[in-house]
Amino acid sequence: MKTGAVDARDLIILTPSDKPAAEAARTKGARVNPASAALSEARALVLAVKPAMWREALTPLAGDLNPDAVVVSVMAGVAAADIGAVSGRPVARVMPTTAVAQGQGVAALWSADAGARETARGLFAAMADVVDLDLEALIDAATANAGSAPAFIHAFVQALARAGEAEGLPADAATRLARGALRSAGASVGTGETLEALIARIASPGGTTRAGLDAMAATGDLDRAAGAAVRAAVQRARSF
């Protein structure tokens, strides 16, 4: 609804609990928890539930789906073949970041079915930079590299705030400054320049930024932390 890519009157929303977004959609014509027969009208079923609950959520719906519908999964660690076996429909897997809620996300996309891939792209392109993957196995790495990564970045910003406080800044000031730095970095990424160019723009030779970057490079802590976080997230995705 934020992007205008889908008319609210074309939405059928199935939710086990009251949600403000669903109620907002209802006021604009969406059908919330209608009779199961309504599913026969759906061209796509977006499956957005916790991975552990997907069979419980999908199995009762499969018999009511339109024969030409596709399933778009935004779940980590659940193979398309397993979803297809229950739904009997082509499956696309998408792993978006939470910034799709602001229309500024990124989403990894894979499907073995060209039609399902294009349906999923049409749903997400208006609110995310859609990155195509050649292999389903890469979805797990994409989950860690993008889907989970905003939390990793927020954790690093939190660590920066603590470091600023350790250098004498009041706690509130350190947090506000660190959050402001995150906003500045995000705004710069929107320019489309390479990450190397963005770093070089700030890190003047012999300056304070270069000193900090050199310190992180010397210990290797940044690369180790990033590598450990991504590996752990990939392993967890593969364990579902």
C-alpha atoms as a printed R data frame, in Angstrom:
    type eleno elety resid chain resno       x       y       z
1   ATOM     1    CA   MET     A     1   0.000   0.000   0.000
2   ATOM     2    CA   LYS     A     2   2.899   2.351   0.714
3   ATOM     3    CA   THR     A     3   4.272   2.059  -2.819
4   ATOM     4    CA   GLY     A     4   0.989   1.745  -4.700
5   ATOM     5    CA   ALA     A     5   2.210  -1.417  -6.392
6   ATOM     6    CA   VAL     A     6  -0.832  -3.373  -5.237
7   ATOM     7    CA   ASP     A     7  -4.367  -2.071  -4.775
8   ATOM     8    CA   ALA     A     8  -5.628  -2.843  -1.280
9   ATOM     9    CA   ARG     A     9  -8.800  -4.279  -2.808
10  ATOM    10    CA   ASP     A    10  -6.666  -7.009  -4.381
11  ATOM    11    CA   LEU     A    11  -5.302  -8.145  -1.013
12  ATOM    12    CA   ILE     A    12  -6.489 -11.138   0.975
13  ATOM    13    CA   ILE     A    13  -4.778 -11.154   4.375
14  ATOM    14    CA   LEU     A    14  -4.708 -14.216   6.618
15  ATOM    15    CA   THR     A    15  -3.498 -13.424  10.127
16  ATOM    16    CA   PRO     A    16  -4.022 -15.248  13.430
17  ATOM    17    CA   SER     A    17  -3.964 -12.018  15.454
18  ATOM    18    CA   ASP     A    18  -5.021  -8.388  15.160
19  ATOM    19    CA   LYS     A    19  -2.417  -6.275  13.396
20  ATOM    20    CA   PRO     A    20  -2.541  -2.511  12.689
21  ATOM    21    CA   ALA     A    21  -1.263  -3.011   9.130
22  ATOM    22    CA   ALA     A    22  -4.009  -5.518   8.373
23  ATOM    23    CA   GLU     A    23  -6.666  -3.242   9.830
24  ATOM    24    CA   ALA     A    24  -5.344  -0.300   7.796
25  ATOM    25    CA   ALA     A    25  -5.593  -2.474   4.685
26  ATOM    26    CA   ARG     A    26  -9.124  -3.501   5.625
27  ATOM    27    CA   THR     A    27 -10.248   0.148   5.667
28  ATOM    28    CA   LYS     A    28  -9.020   0.446   2.069
29  ATOM    29    CA   GLY     A    29 -10.830  -2.625   0.816
30  ATOM    30    CA   ALA     A    30  -8.614  -5.593   1.679
31  ATOM    31    CA   ARG     A    31 -10.287  -8.781   2.855
32  ATOM    32    CA   VAL     A    32  -8.944  -9.952   6.222
33  ATOM    33    CA   ASN     A    33  -9.478 -13.612   7.168
34  ATOM    34    CA   PRO     A    34 -12.287 -14.217   4.650
35  ATOM    35    CA   ALA     A    35 -13.869 -17.607   3.943
36  ATOM    36    CA   SER     A    36 -11.373 -20.060   2.461
37  ATOM    37    CA   ALA     A    37 -13.125 -19.975  -0.921
38  ATOM    38    CA   ALA     A    38 -11.730 -16.479  -1.451
39  ATOM    39    CA   LEU     A    39  -8.256 -17.980  -1.919
40  ATOM    40    CA   SER     A    40  -9.287 -19.286  -5.329
41  ATOM    41    CA   GLU     A    41  -9.016 -15.676  -6.547
42  ATOM    42    CA   ALA     A    42  -5.425 -15.191  -5.382
43  ATOM    43    CA   ARG     A    43  -2.727 -15.087  -8.049
44  ATOM    44    CA   ALA     A    44   0.023 -15.377  -5.448
45  ATOM    45    CA   LEU     A    45   0.252 -16.589  -1.871
46  ATOM    46    CA   VAL     A    46   2.959 -14.803   0.128
47  ATOM    47    CA   LEU     A    47   3.952 -17.152   2.926
48  ATOM    48    CA   ALA     A    48   5.343 -14.976   5.726
49  ATOM    49    CA   VAL     A    49   5.359 -17.064   8.902
50  ATOM    50    CA   LYS     A    50   7.978 -18.403  11.292
51  ATOM    51    CA   PRO     A    51   9.814 -21.302   9.593
52  ATOM    52    CA   ALA     A    52   8.808 -23.744  12.309
53  ATOM    53    CA   MET     A    53   5.108 -23.056  11.604
54  ATOM    54    CA   TRP     A    54   5.025 -23.206   7.816
55  ATOM    55    CA   ARG     A    55   3.428 -26.651   7.407
56  ATOM    56    CA   GLU     A    56   0.737 -25.804   9.945
57  ATOM    57    CA   ALA     A    57   0.018 -22.554   8.099
58  ATOM    58    CA   LEU     A    58   0.147 -23.818   4.513
59  ATOM    59    CA   THR     A    59  -1.442 -27.273   4.614
60  ATOM    60    CA   PRO     A    60  -5.037 -26.095   5.306
61  ATOM    61    CA   LEU     A    61  -4.802 -23.563   2.457
62  ATOM    62    CA   ALA     A    62  -3.369 -25.737  -0.307
63  ATOM    63    CA   GLY     A    63  -6.671 -27.203  -1.467
64  ATOM    64    CA   ASP     A    64  -8.286 -23.769  -1.862
65  ATOM    65    CA   LEU     A    65  -5.538 -22.146  -3.933
66  ATOM    66    CA   ASN     A    66  -6.086 -21.128  -7.522
67  ATOM    67    CA   PRO     A    67  -4.548 -23.774  -9.824
68  ATOM    68    CA   ASP     A    68  -2.436 -21.040 -11.471
69  ATOM    69    CA   ALA     A    69  -1.307 -19.401  -8.229
70  ATOM    70    CA   VAL     A    70   2.328 -19.277  -7.165
71  ATOM    71    CA   VAL     A    71   3.722 -19.366  -3.635
72  ATOM    72    CA   VAL     A    72   6.198 -16.672  -2.606
73  ATOM    73    CA   SER     A    73   8.084 -17.655   0.545
74  ATOM    74    CA   VAL     A    74   9.903 -15.152   2.741
75  ATOM    75    CA   MET     A    75  11.043 -17.815   5.203
76  ATOM    76    CA   ALA     A    76  14.618 -18.719   6.000
77  ATOM    77    CA   GLY     A    77  15.744 -22.310   5.783
78  ATOM    78    CA   VAL     A    78  12.647 -23.878   4.150
79  ATOM    79    CA   ALA     A    79  13.389 -25.422   0.748
80  ATOM    80    CA   ALA     A    80  11.213 -24.607  -2.249
81  ATOM    81    CA   ALA     A    81  10.796 -28.312  -2.993
82  ATOM    82    CA   ASP     A    82   9.237 -28.889   0.439
83  ATOM    83    CA   ILE     A    83   6.851 -25.950   0.012
84  ATOM    84    CA   GLY     A    84   5.980 -27.121  -3.496
85  ATOM    85    CA   ALA     A    85   5.253 -30.645  -2.279
86  ATOM    86    CA   VAL     A    86   2.627 -29.329   0.154
87  ATOM    87    CA   SER     A    87   1.160 -26.563  -2.015
88  ATOM    88    CA   GLY     A    88   1.355 -28.228  -5.421
89  ATOM    89    CA   ARG     A    89   2.281 -24.831  -6.873
90  ATOM    90    CA   PRO     A    90   5.472 -23.191  -8.250
91  ATOM    91    CA   VAL     A    91   7.531 -21.535  -5.533
92  ATOM    92    CA   ALA     A    92   9.743 -18.462  -5.383
93  ATOM    93    CA   ARG     A    93  11.900 -17.729  -2.362
94  ATOM    94    CA   VAL     A    94  12.555 -14.131  -1.338
95  ATOM    95    CA   MET     A    95  14.651 -12.884   1.564
96  ATOM    96    CA   PRO     A    96  13.924  -9.185   2.175
97  ATOM    97    CA   THR     A    97  15.288  -6.780   4.757
98  ATOM    98    CA   THR     A    98  12.912  -5.055   7.152
99  ATOM    99    CA   ALA     A    99  13.396  -1.744   5.312
100 ATOM   100    CA   VAL     A   100  10.828  -2.933   2.756
101 ATOM   101    CA   ALA     A   101   8.387  -1.407   5.264
102 ATOM   102    CA   GLN     A   102   9.798   1.995   4.287
103 ATOM   103    CA   GLY     A   103  10.054   1.079   0.604
104 ATOM   104    CA   GLN     A   104  13.864   1.065   0.861
105 ATOM   105    CA   GLY     A   105  14.763  -2.583   1.319
106 ATOM   106    CA   VAL     A   106  16.856  -5.116  -0.521
107 ATOM   107    CA   ALA     A   107  15.622  -8.609  -1.345
108 ATOM   108    CA   ALA     A   108  17.351 -11.739  -2.589
109 ATOM   109    CA   LEU     A   109  15.247 -13.767  -5.041
110 ATOM   110    CA   TRP     A   110  15.451 -17.323  -6.333
111 ATOM   111    CA   SER     A   111  13.057 -19.596  -8.185
112 ATOM   112    CA   ALA     A   112  13.394 -22.498 -10.585
113 ATOM   113    CA   ASP     A   113  10.133 -21.365 -12.217
114 ATOM   114    CA   ALA     A   114  10.327 -18.287 -14.442
115 ATOM   115    CA   GLY     A   115   6.718 -17.311 -13.837
116 ATOM   116    CA   ALA     A   116   7.033 -17.563 -10.064
117 ATOM   117    CA   ARG     A   117  10.249 -15.544 -10.195
118 ATOM   118    CA   GLU     A   118   8.572 -12.728 -12.112
119 ATOM   119    CA   THR     A   119   5.539 -12.738  -9.820
120 ATOM   120    CA   ALA     A   120   7.799 -12.395  -6.793
121 ATOM   121    CA   ARG     A   121   9.835  -9.670  -8.498
122 ATOM   122    CA   GLY     A   122   6.652  -7.751  -9.281
123 ATOM   123    CA   LEU     A   123   5.613  -7.849  -5.631
124 ATOM   124    CA   PHE     A   124   8.958  -6.749  -4.196
125 ATOM   125    CA   ALA     A   125  10.563  -4.505  -6.836
126 ATOM   126    CA   ALA     A   126   8.517  -1.486  -5.740
127 ATOM   127    CA   MET     A   127   9.911  -1.630  -2.214
128 ATOM   128    CA   ALA     A   128  13.316  -3.285  -2.584
129 ATOM   129    CA   ASP     A   129  16.395  -3.645  -4.741
130 ATOM   130    CA   VAL     A   130  15.776  -7.201  -5.962
131 ATOM   131    CA   VAL     A   131  18.959  -9.285  -6.277
132 ATOM   132    CA   ASP     A   132  18.607 -12.451  -8.384
133 ATOM   133    CA   LEU     A   133  20.398 -15.582  -7.234
134 ATOM   134    CA   ASP     A   134  21.336 -18.461  -9.516
135 ATOM   135    CA   LEU     A   135  21.176 -21.184  -6.852
136 ATOM   136    CA   GLU     A   136  18.667 -21.793  -4.085
137 ATOM   137    CA   ALA     A   137  21.523 -22.745  -1.770
138 ATOM   138    CA   LEU     A   138  22.675 -19.115  -1.865
139 ATOM   139    CA   ILE     A   139  19.479 -17.958  -0.127
140 ATOM   140    CA   ASP     A   140  20.990 -18.945   3.228
141 ATOM   141    CA   ALA     A   141  24.041 -16.762   2.596
142 ATOM   142    CA   ALA     A   142  21.765 -13.932   1.436
143 ATOM   143    CA   THR     A   143  19.746 -14.296   4.634
144 ATOM   144    CA   ALA     A   144  22.879 -13.728   6.675
145 ATOM   145    CA   ASN     A   145  24.395 -11.097   4.398
146 ATOM   146    CA   ALA     A   146  21.264  -8.948   4.172
147 ATOM   147    CA   GLY     A   147  18.246 -10.247   6.066
148 ATOM   148    CA   SER     A   148  20.105 -10.580   9.382
149 ATOM   149    CA   ALA     A   149  22.758  -7.950   8.729
150 ATOM   150    CA   PRO     A   150  20.789  -4.840   9.786
151 ATOM   151    CA   ALA     A   151  20.795  -6.247  13.324
152 ATOM   152    CA   PHE     A   152  24.563  -6.836  13.052
153 ATOM   153    CA   ILE     A   153  25.026  -3.228  11.931
154 ATOM   154    CA   HIS     A   154  22.829  -1.910  14.742
155 ATOM   155    CA   ALA     A   155  24.930  -3.954  17.190
156 ATOM   156    CA   PHE     A   156  28.107  -2.359  15.809
157 ATOM   157    CA   VAL     A   157  26.580   1.113  16.160
158 ATOM   158    CA   GLN     A   158  25.642   0.229  19.739
159 ATOM   159    CA   ALA     A   159  29.281  -0.779  20.329
160 ATOM   160    CA   LEU     A   160  30.416   2.555  18.859
161 ATOM   161    CA   ALA     A   161  28.131   4.366  21.307
162 ATOM   162    CA   ARG     A   162  29.643   2.448  24.205
163 ATOM   163    CA   ALA     A   163  33.132   3.268  22.931
164 ATOM   164    CA   GLY     A   164  32.258   6.962  22.728
165 ATOM   165    CA   GLU     A   165  30.939   6.837  26.270
166 ATOM   166    CA   ALA     A   166  34.185   5.187  27.383
167 ATOM   167    CA   GLU     A   167  36.033   8.189  25.915
168 ATOM   168    CA   GLY     A   168  34.036  10.569  28.092
169 ATOM   169    CA   LEU     A   169  30.850  11.336  26.142
170 ATOM   170    CA   PRO     A   170  27.584  11.326  28.119
171 ATOM   171    CA   ALA     A   171  25.594   8.180  27.371
172 ATOM   172    CA   ASP     A   172  22.759  10.050  25.631
173 ATOM   173    CA   ALA     A   173  25.153  12.084  23.510
174 ATOM   174    CA   ALA     A   174  27.169   8.994  22.523
175 ATOM   175    CA   THR     A   175  24.004   7.151  21.456
176 ATOM   176    CA   ARG     A   176  22.597  10.091  19.490
177 ATOM   177    CA   LEU     A   177  25.910  10.656  17.719
178 ATOM   178    CA   ALA     A   178  26.305   6.962  16.848
179 ATOM   179    CA   ARG     A   179  22.740   6.767  15.542
180 ATOM   180    CA   GLY     A   180  23.361   9.921  13.522
181 ATOM   181    CA   ALA     A   181  26.459   8.318  12.027
182 ATOM   182    CA   LEU     A   182  24.333   5.363  10.944
183 ATOM   183    CA   ARG     A   183  21.863   7.704   9.233
184 ATOM   184    CA   SER     A   184  24.739   9.459   7.475
185 ATOM   185    CA   ALA     A   185  26.162   6.154   6.262
186 ATOM   186    CA   GLY     A   186  22.750   5.056   5.003
187 ATOM   187    CA   ALA     A   187  22.251   8.329   3.123
188 ATOM   188    CA   SER     A   188  25.665   7.950   1.477
189 ATOM   189    CA   VAL     A   189  24.914   4.404   0.302
190 ATOM   190    CA   GLY     A   190  21.942   5.811  -1.595
191 ATOM   191    CA   THR     A   191  24.297   7.690  -3.921
192 ATOM   192    CA   GLY     A   192  25.238   4.441  -5.669
193 ATOM   193    CA   GLU     A   193  28.987   4.940  -5.207
194 ATOM   194    CA   THR     A   194  31.137   1.922  -4.389
195 ATOM   195    CA   LEU     A   195  31.769   1.178  -0.739
196 ATOM   196    CA   GLU     A   196  35.462   1.786  -1.329
197 ATOM   197    CA   ALA     A   197  34.714   5.267  -2.683
198 ATOM   198    CA   LEU     A   198  32.442   6.078   0.241
199 ATOM   199    CA   ILE     A   199  35.150   5.049   2.709
200 ATOM   200    CA   ALA     A   200  37.810   7.031   0.839
201 ATOM   201    CA   ARG     A   201  35.633  10.151   0.843
202 ATOM   202    CA   ILE     A   202  35.707  10.212   4.658
203 ATOM   203    CA   ALA     A   203  39.095   8.660   5.381
204 ATOM   204    CA   SER     A   204  41.687  11.290   4.502
205 ATOM   205    CA   PRO     A   205  45.306  10.063   4.560
206 ATOM   206    CA   GLY     A   206  46.762  10.644   8.010
207 ATOM   207    CA   GLY     A   207  43.402  11.691   9.453
208 ATOM   208    CA   THR     A   208  41.332  10.452  12.369
209 ATOM   209    CA   THR     A   209  39.125   8.160  10.285
210 ATOM   210    CA   ARG     A   210  42.105   6.513   8.636
211 ATOM   211    CA   ALA     A   211  43.645   5.934  12.056
212 ATOM   212    CA   GLY     A   212  40.502   4.146  13.220
213 ATOM   213    CA   LEU     A   213  40.255   2.055  10.054
214 ATOM   214    CA   ASP     A   214  43.916   1.092  10.315
215 ATOM   215    CA   ALA     A   215  43.373   0.023  13.924
216 ATOM   216    CA   MET     A   216  40.506  -2.281  12.926
217 ATOM   217    CA   ALA     A   217  42.507  -3.675  10.004
218 ATOM   218    CA   ALA     A   218  45.556  -4.303  12.177
219 ATOM   219    CA   THR     A   219  43.697  -6.525  14.629
220 ATOM   220    CA   GLY     A   220  41.407  -8.123  12.052
221 ATOM   221    CA   ASP     A   221  38.593  -7.931  14.599
222 ATOM   222    CA   LEU     A   222  36.088  -6.392  12.183
223 ATOM   223    CA   ASP     A   223  36.516  -9.095   9.546
224 ATOM   224    CA   ARG     A   224  36.465 -11.834  12.191
225 ATOM   225    CA   ALA     A   225  33.281 -10.509  13.772
226 ATOM   226    CA   ALA     A   226  31.533 -10.127  10.409
227 ATOM   227    CA   GLY     A   227  32.654 -13.573   9.272
228 ATOM   228    CA   ALA     A   228  31.550 -15.215  12.512
229 ATOM   229    CA   ALA     A   229  28.132 -13.528  12.401
230 ATOM   230    CA   VAL     A   230  27.462 -14.489   8.779
231 ATOM   231    CA   ARG     A   231  28.663 -18.081   9.246
232 ATOM   232    CA   ALA     A   232  26.527 -18.558  12.357
233 ATOM   233    CA   ALA     A   233  23.453 -17.145  10.627
234 ATOM   234    CA   VAL     A   234  23.994 -19.381   7.572
235 ATOM   235    CA   GLN     A   235  24.379 -22.458   9.780
236 ATOM   236    CA   ARG     A   236  21.235 -21.576  11.683
237 ATOM   237    CA   ALA     A   237  19.244 -21.097   8.456
238 ATOM   238    CA   ARG     A   238  20.354 -24.523   7.281
239 ATOM   239    CA   SER     A   239  19.207 -26.129  10.535
240 ATOM   240    CA   PHE     A   240  15.473 -25.378  10.111
